[in-house]
Amino acid sequence: AQSVTQLGSHVSVSEGALVLLRCNYSSSVPPYLFWYVQYPNQGLQLLLKYTTGATLVKGINGFEAEFKKSETSFHLTKPSAHMSDAAEYFCAVTGGYTGNQFYFGTGTSLTVIP
Amino acid sequence: SQTIHQWPATLVQPVGSPLSLECTVEGTSNPNLYWYRQAAGRGLQLLFYSVGIGQISSEVPQNLSASRPQDRQFILSSKKLLLSDSGFYLCACTDFGKGSPLHFGNGTRLTVT
């Protein structure tokens, strides 16, 4: 079975501060991990993904995430928050061949304070 | 890369009326297709997914149904809408292959009155 836990449904940071959004997963198979961003009334946009290889993954808009197998974590970070980063962020996991389900966390709403 | 078209963008329907939401995909063939629902301020709920024409898996018992009449067309339907069917409906697709991500359409905001 696979599941995702996102700690903190709401996170607030000041503009220019570090962004850290937490994601922990459980998976009985080697996981494929994803972070998505959703702006109001829009679909989800892929930020970055981990499949195999380098555990530090860089994505769009300056975000990156590190896969830590020992901690079953895939936290999303950005060194300096921008006002345009305010959005909902979702972590997701799938495993094995596509056709399996994607399991999403409940999301974290990021507020950036000017 | 894939492009997902969903329409309409917004829809207001009375309780008891039928529903048909359509999703079409470009830029890929034989994709896996998904319908998700997102209630206000909530996460994503998987409703249906399909690995091929006519093959539909339902994840949540409800008064909704899905069909896939063509390879890149996925339709979400209801014969009689309930108030609880209100939400944001998202169509998504993924290619075959390990680690292929989901790609989402822009969604349909459904309000049942």
mmCIF file of C-alpha atoms in Angstrom:
data_model
loop_
_atom_site.group_PDB
_atom_site.id
_atom_site.type_symbol
_atom_site.label_atom_id
_atom_site.label_comp_id
_atom_site.label_asym_id
_atom_site.label_seq_id
_atom_site.Cartn_x
_atom_site.Cartn_y
_atom_site.Cartn_z
ATOM 1 C CA ALA A 1 0.000 0.000 0.000
ATOM 2 C CA GLN A 2 1.101 3.532 -0.638
ATOM 3 C CA SER A 3 0.226 6.764 1.117
ATOM 4 C CA VAL A 4 1.461 10.322 1.492
ATOM 5 C CA THR A 5 1.466 12.595 4.509
ATOM 6 C CA GLN A 6 2.007 16.311 4.203
ATOM 7 C CA LEU A 7 2.729 17.908 7.554
ATOM 8 C CA GLY A 8 1.217 21.345 7.877
ATOM 9 C CA SER A 9 -1.879 22.175 5.882
ATOM 10 C CA HIS A 10 -0.918 25.863 5.985
ATOM 11 C CA VAL A 11 2.570 27.338 5.874
ATOM 12 C CA SER A 12 3.398 31.040 5.953
ATOM 13 C CA VAL A 13 6.783 32.491 5.098
ATOM 14 C CA SER A 14 8.085 35.968 4.534
ATOM 15 C CA GLU A 15 9.123 37.023 1.078
ATOM 16 C CA GLY A 16 12.781 36.080 0.632
ATOM 17 C CA ALA A 17 12.715 33.441 3.363
ATOM 18 C CA LEU A 18 13.319 29.731 2.976
ATOM 19 C CA VAL A 19 10.365 27.613 1.902
ATOM 20 C CA LEU A 20 10.152 24.112 3.369
ATOM 21 C CA LEU A 21 7.146 21.920 2.669
ATOM 22 C CA ARG A 22 7.208 18.484 4.202
ATOM 23 C CA CYS A 23 6.191 15.209 2.616
ATOM 24 C CA ASN A 24 6.520 11.696 3.991
ATOM 25 C CA TYR A 25 5.442 8.620 2.132
ATOM 26 C CA SER A 26 4.910 4.953 2.670
ATOM 27 C CA SER A 27 5.385 2.493 -0.124
ATOM 28 C CA SER A 28 5.934 -1.222 -0.410
ATOM 29 C CA VAL A 29 7.746 -0.796 -3.717
ATOM 30 C CA PRO A 30 10.442 1.647 -4.825
ATOM 31 C CA PRO A 31 8.522 4.882 -5.064
ATOM 32 C CA TYR A 32 8.240 7.481 -7.735
ATOM 33 C CA LEU A 33 7.638 10.828 -6.084
ATOM 34 C CA PHE A 34 6.224 14.084 -7.370
ATOM 35 C CA TRP A 35 5.485 17.611 -6.254
ATOM 36 C CA TYR A 36 2.710 19.583 -7.891
ATOM 37 C CA VAL A 37 1.601 23.194 -7.545
ATOM 38 C CA GLN A 38 -1.964 24.417 -7.945
ATOM 39 C CA TYR A 39 -3.006 28.025 -8.375
ATOM 40 C CA PRO A 40 -6.644 28.989 -7.716
ATOM 41 C CA ASN A 41 -9.118 27.521 -10.178
ATOM 42 C CA GLN A 42 -6.402 25.824 -12.178
ATOM 43 C CA GLY A 43 -5.202 22.281 -12.636
ATOM 44 C CA LEU A 44 -2.094 20.873 -11.018
ATOM 45 C CA GLN A 45 1.268 21.647 -12.572
ATOM 46 C CA LEU A 46 4.247 19.352 -12.151
ATOM 47 C CA LEU A 47 7.072 21.007 -10.197
ATOM 48 C CA LEU A 48 9.506 18.120 -10.080
ATOM 49 C CA LYS A 49 9.762 14.357 -9.871
ATOM 50 C CA TYR A 50 12.023 11.678 -8.511
ATOM 51 C CA THR A 51 12.245 8.362 -10.308
ATOM 52 C CA THR A 52 15.769 7.003 -10.014
ATOM 53 C CA GLY A 53 19.293 8.340 -9.793
ATOM 54 C CA ALA A 54 20.287 11.543 -8.066
ATOM 55 C CA THR A 55 18.319 12.019 -4.875
ATOM 56 C CA LEU A 56 18.363 15.807 -5.062
ATOM 57 C CA VAL A 57 15.944 16.822 -7.753
ATOM 58 C CA LYS A 58 15.624 20.298 -9.193
ATOM 59 C CA GLY A 59 12.391 21.562 -10.618
ATOM 60 C CA ILE A 60 10.813 24.634 -12.070
ATOM 61 C CA ASN A 61 10.597 28.041 -10.398
ATOM 62 C CA GLY A 62 13.666 27.410 -8.254
ATOM 63 C CA PHE A 63 12.212 24.533 -6.250
ATOM 64 C CA GLU A 64 14.052 21.379 -5.356
ATOM 65 C CA ALA A 65 13.378 18.265 -3.320
ATOM 66 C CA GLU A 66 15.530 15.562 -1.808
ATOM 67 C CA PHE A 67 14.561 11.913 -1.695
ATOM 68 C CA LYS A 68 15.666 10.393 1.607
ATOM 69 C CA LYS A 69 14.893 6.707 1.640
ATOM 70 C CA SER A 70 15.948 6.206 5.268
ATOM 71 C CA GLU A 71 13.498 8.882 6.375
ATOM 72 C CA THR A 72 10.840 8.061 3.754
ATOM 73 C CA SER A 73 10.715 11.762 3.001
ATOM 74 C CA PHE A 74 10.611 13.989 -0.047
ATOM 75 C CA HIS A 75 10.563 17.537 1.297
ATOM 76 C CA LEU A 76 10.236 20.493 -1.056
ATOM 77 C CA THR A 77 12.429 23.538 -0.595
ATOM 78 C CA LYS A 78 13.150 26.885 -2.174
ATOM 79 C CA PRO A 79 15.889 29.166 -0.818
ATOM 80 C CA SER A 80 14.007 32.416 -1.249
ATOM 81 C CA ALA A 81 10.236 32.747 -1.399
ATOM 82 C CA HIS A 82 8.596 34.972 -3.961
ATOM 83 C CA MET A 83 5.092 36.364 -3.826
ATOM 84 C CA SER A 84 4.216 34.321 -6.892
ATOM 85 C CA ASP A 85 4.940 31.107 -4.943
ATOM 86 C CA ALA A 86 1.711 31.498 -2.983
ATOM 87 C CA ALA A 87 -0.326 28.450 -3.997
ATOM 88 C CA GLU A 88 -1.386 24.963 -2.949
ATOM 89 C CA TYR A 89 1.288 22.282 -3.096
ATOM 90 C CA PHE A 90 0.684 18.557 -3.378
ATOM 91 C CA CYS A 91 3.052 15.671 -2.897
ATOM 92 C CA ALA A 92 2.248 12.422 -4.709
ATOM 93 C CA VAL A 93 3.604 8.900 -4.915
ATOM 94 C CA THR A 94 3.200 6.029 -7.288
ATOM 95 C CA GLY A 95 5.087 2.833 -7.706
ATOM 96 C CA GLY A 96 5.778 0.225 -10.308
ATOM 97 C CA TYR A 97 4.268 0.484 -13.720
ATOM 98 C CA THR A 98 1.993 3.349 -14.650
ATOM 99 C CA GLY A 99 -1.590 2.232 -14.553
ATOM 100 C CA ASN A 100 -1.167 2.101 -10.805
ATOM 101 C CA GLN A 101 -2.860 4.767 -8.810
ATOM 102 C CA PHE A 102 -1.228 7.998 -7.786
ATOM 103 C CA TYR A 103 -1.600 8.746 -4.108
ATOM 104 C CA PHE A 104 -1.752 12.411 -3.138
ATOM 105 C CA GLY A 105 -1.210 14.169 0.126
ATOM 106 C CA THR A 106 -3.901 16.500 1.378
ATOM 107 C CA GLY A 107 -1.951 19.535 0.251
ATOM 108 C CA THR A 108 -0.158 22.459 1.856
ATOM 109 C CA SER A 109 -1.311 26.006 1.290
ATOM 110 C CA LEU A 110 1.667 28.338 1.088
ATOM 111 C CA THR A 111 1.211 31.998 1.997
ATOM 112 C CA VAL A 112 4.000 34.464 1.266
ATOM 113 C CA ILE A 113 4.006 37.560 3.437
ATOM 114 C CA PRO A 114 5.409 40.724 1.863
ATOM 115 C CA SER B 1 4.118 16.585 -24.504
ATOM 116 C CA GLN B 2 0.515 15.970 -23.637
ATOM 117 C CA THR B 3 -2.173 18.613 -23.718
ATOM 118 C CA ILE B 4 -5.429 17.985 -21.908
ATOM 119 C CA HIS B 5 -8.591 19.816 -22.875
ATOM 120 C CA GLN B 6 -11.454 19.998 -20.433
ATOM 121 C CA TRP B 7 -14.736 21.763 -20.890
ATOM 122 C CA PRO B 8 -16.634 23.595 -19.756
ATOM 123 C CA ALA B 9 -14.491 25.568 -17.335
ATOM 124 C CA THR B 10 -17.453 26.353 -15.092
ATOM 125 C CA LEU B 11 -20.891 24.835 -14.838
ATOM 126 C CA VAL B 12 -23.930 25.523 -12.674
ATOM 127 C CA GLN B 13 -26.532 22.801 -12.662
ATOM 128 C CA PRO B 14 -29.693 22.206 -10.617
ATOM 129 C CA VAL B 15 -30.084 19.192 -8.377
ATOM 130 C CA GLY B 16 -31.447 16.223 -10.310
ATOM 131 C CA SER B 17 -30.147 17.355 -13.685
ATOM 132 C CA PRO B 18 -27.764 15.246 -15.797
ATOM 133 C CA LEU B 19 -24.065 15.906 -16.193
ATOM 134 C CA SER B 20 -21.545 15.336 -18.920
ATOM 135 C CA LEU B 21 -17.962 16.531 -18.651
ATOM 136 C CA GLU B 22 -15.580 15.821 -21.458
ATOM 137 C CA CYS B 23 -11.834 15.505 -21.525
ATOM 138 C CA THR B 24 -9.660 14.998 -24.576
ATOM 139 C CA VAL B 25 -5.930 14.466 -24.762
ATOM 140 C CA GLU B 26 -3.455 15.460 -27.450
ATOM 141 C CA GLY B 27 0.167 14.586 -27.950
ATOM 142 C CA THR B 28 0.107 10.986 -26.825
ATOM 143 C CA SER B 29 -1.518 7.669 -27.615
ATOM 144 C CA ASN B 30 -2.931 4.995 -25.383
ATOM 145 C CA PRO B 31 -2.622 7.105 -22.258
ATOM 146 C CA ASN B 32 -3.938 6.170 -18.843
ATOM 147 C CA LEU B 33 -6.741 8.577 -18.012
ATOM 148 C CA TYR B 34 -8.066 9.725 -14.651
ATOM 149 C CA TRP B 35 -10.924 11.752 -13.199
ATOM 150 C CA TYR B 36 -10.310 13.443 -9.864
ATOM 151 C CA ARG B 37 -12.585 15.584 -7.742
ATOM 152 C CA GLN B 38 -11.444 18.289 -5.402
ATOM 153 C CA ALA B 39 -13.917 19.613 -2.857
ATOM 154 C CA ALA B 40 -13.441 23.169 -1.607
ATOM 155 C CA GLY B 41 -10.254 23.365 0.436
ATOM 156 C CA ARG B 42 -9.699 19.647 0.219
ATOM 157 C CA GLY B 43 -7.294 17.283 -1.438
ATOM 158 C CA LEU B 44 -7.752 15.177 -4.521
ATOM 159 C CA GLN B 45 -10.159 12.265 -4.628
ATOM 160 C CA LEU B 46 -9.679 9.735 -7.403
ATOM 161 C CA LEU B 47 -13.013 8.918 -9.002
ATOM 162 C CA PHE B 48 -12.188 6.820 -12.049
ATOM 163 C CA TYR B 49 -9.224 5.687 -14.067
ATOM 164 C CA SER B 50 -8.886 3.966 -17.398
ATOM 165 C CA VAL B 51 -6.030 2.043 -18.973
ATOM 166 C CA GLY B 52 -7.730 1.637 -22.355
ATOM 167 C CA ILE B 53 -10.866 2.076 -24.429
ATOM 168 C CA GLY B 54 -13.875 0.778 -22.565
ATOM 169 C CA GLN B 55 -11.815 -0.107 -19.487
ATOM 170 C CA ILE B 56 -12.960 1.871 -16.461
ATOM 171 C CA SER B 57 -12.077 1.361 -12.819
ATOM 172 C CA SER B 58 -14.222 3.072 -10.208
ATOM 173 C CA GLU B 59 -12.625 4.054 -6.964
ATOM 174 C CA VAL B 60 -15.552 5.566 -5.098
ATOM 175 C CA PRO B 61 -19.186 4.347 -5.171
ATOM 176 C CA GLN B 62 -21.391 7.266 -6.134
ATOM 177 C CA ASN B 63 -23.890 8.444 -8.680
ATOM 178 C CA LEU B 64 -21.176 9.292 -11.192
ATOM 179 C CA SER B 65 -19.992 7.158 -14.080
ATOM 180 C CA ALA B 66 -17.208 7.394 -16.630
ATOM 181 C CA SER B 67 -16.735 6.213 -20.169
ATOM 182 C CA ARG B 68 -13.865 6.090 -22.627
ATOM 183 C CA PRO B 69 -15.336 5.817 -26.100
ATOM 184 C CA GLN B 70 -12.083 6.694 -27.861
ATOM 185 C CA ASP B 71 -8.426 6.344 -26.982
ATOM 186 C CA ARG B 72 -7.984 9.977 -26.008
ATOM 187 C CA GLN B 73 -11.480 10.846 -24.819
ATOM 188 C CA PHE B 74 -12.733 10.448 -21.268
ATOM 189 C CA ILE B 75 -16.237 11.420 -20.199
ATOM 190 C CA LEU B 76 -17.655 11.876 -16.725
ATOM 191 C CA SER B 77 -21.421 11.588 -16.410
ATOM 192 C CA SER B 78 -24.286 11.588 -13.998
ATOM 193 C CA LYS B 79 -27.972 10.922 -14.551
ATOM 194 C CA LYS B 80 -29.078 12.987 -11.552
ATOM 195 C CA LEU B 81 -26.796 15.407 -9.771
ATOM 196 C CA LEU B 82 -26.713 15.772 -6.003
ATOM 197 C CA LEU B 83 -25.668 18.817 -4.023
ATOM 198 C CA SER B 84 -22.668 16.827 -2.827
ATOM 199 C CA ASP B 85 -21.436 16.524 -6.419
ATOM 200 C CA SER B 86 -20.308 20.143 -6.341
ATOM 201 C CA GLY B 87 -16.560 20.506 -6.668
ATOM 202 C CA PHE B 88 -13.633 20.979 -8.966
ATOM 203 C CA TYR B 89 -13.250 18.131 -11.452
ATOM 204 C CA LEU B 90 -9.863 17.418 -12.928
ATOM 205 C CA CYS B 91 -8.976 15.156 -15.807
ATOM 206 C CA ALA B 92 -5.446 13.793 -15.901
ATOM 207 C CA CYS B 93 -3.371 11.495 -18.045
ATOM 208 C CA THR B 94 -0.097 9.675 -17.940
ATOM 209 C CA ASP B 95 1.960 7.781 -20.454
ATOM 210 C CA PHE B 96 2.943 4.180 -20.062
ATOM 211 C CA GLY B 97 6.352 3.909 -18.498
ATOM 212 C CA LYS B 98 7.811 3.809 -15.046
ATOM 213 C CA GLY B 99 7.698 7.104 -13.269
ATOM 214 C CA SER B 100 5.677 8.966 -15.855
ATOM 215 C CA PRO B 101 3.960 11.848 -14.072
ATOM 216 C CA LEU B 102 0.318 12.789 -14.197
ATOM 217 C CA HIS B 103 -0.548 15.725 -16.424
ATOM 218 C CA PHE B 104 -3.678 17.654 -15.529
ATOM 219 C CA GLY B 105 -6.255 19.641 -17.419
ATOM 220 C CA ASN B 106 -7.426 23.029 -16.182
ATOM 221 C CA GLY B 107 -10.465 21.588 -14.489
ATOM 222 C CA THR B 108 -14.224 22.179 -14.426
ATOM 223 C CA ARG B 109 -15.809 24.021 -11.516
ATOM 224 C CA LEU B 110 -19.220 22.401 -10.958
ATOM 225 C CA THR B 111 -21.793 24.014 -8.691
ATOM 226 C CA VAL B 112 -24.974 22.083 -8.040
ATOM 227 C CA THR B 113 -27.773 24.330 -6.795
#
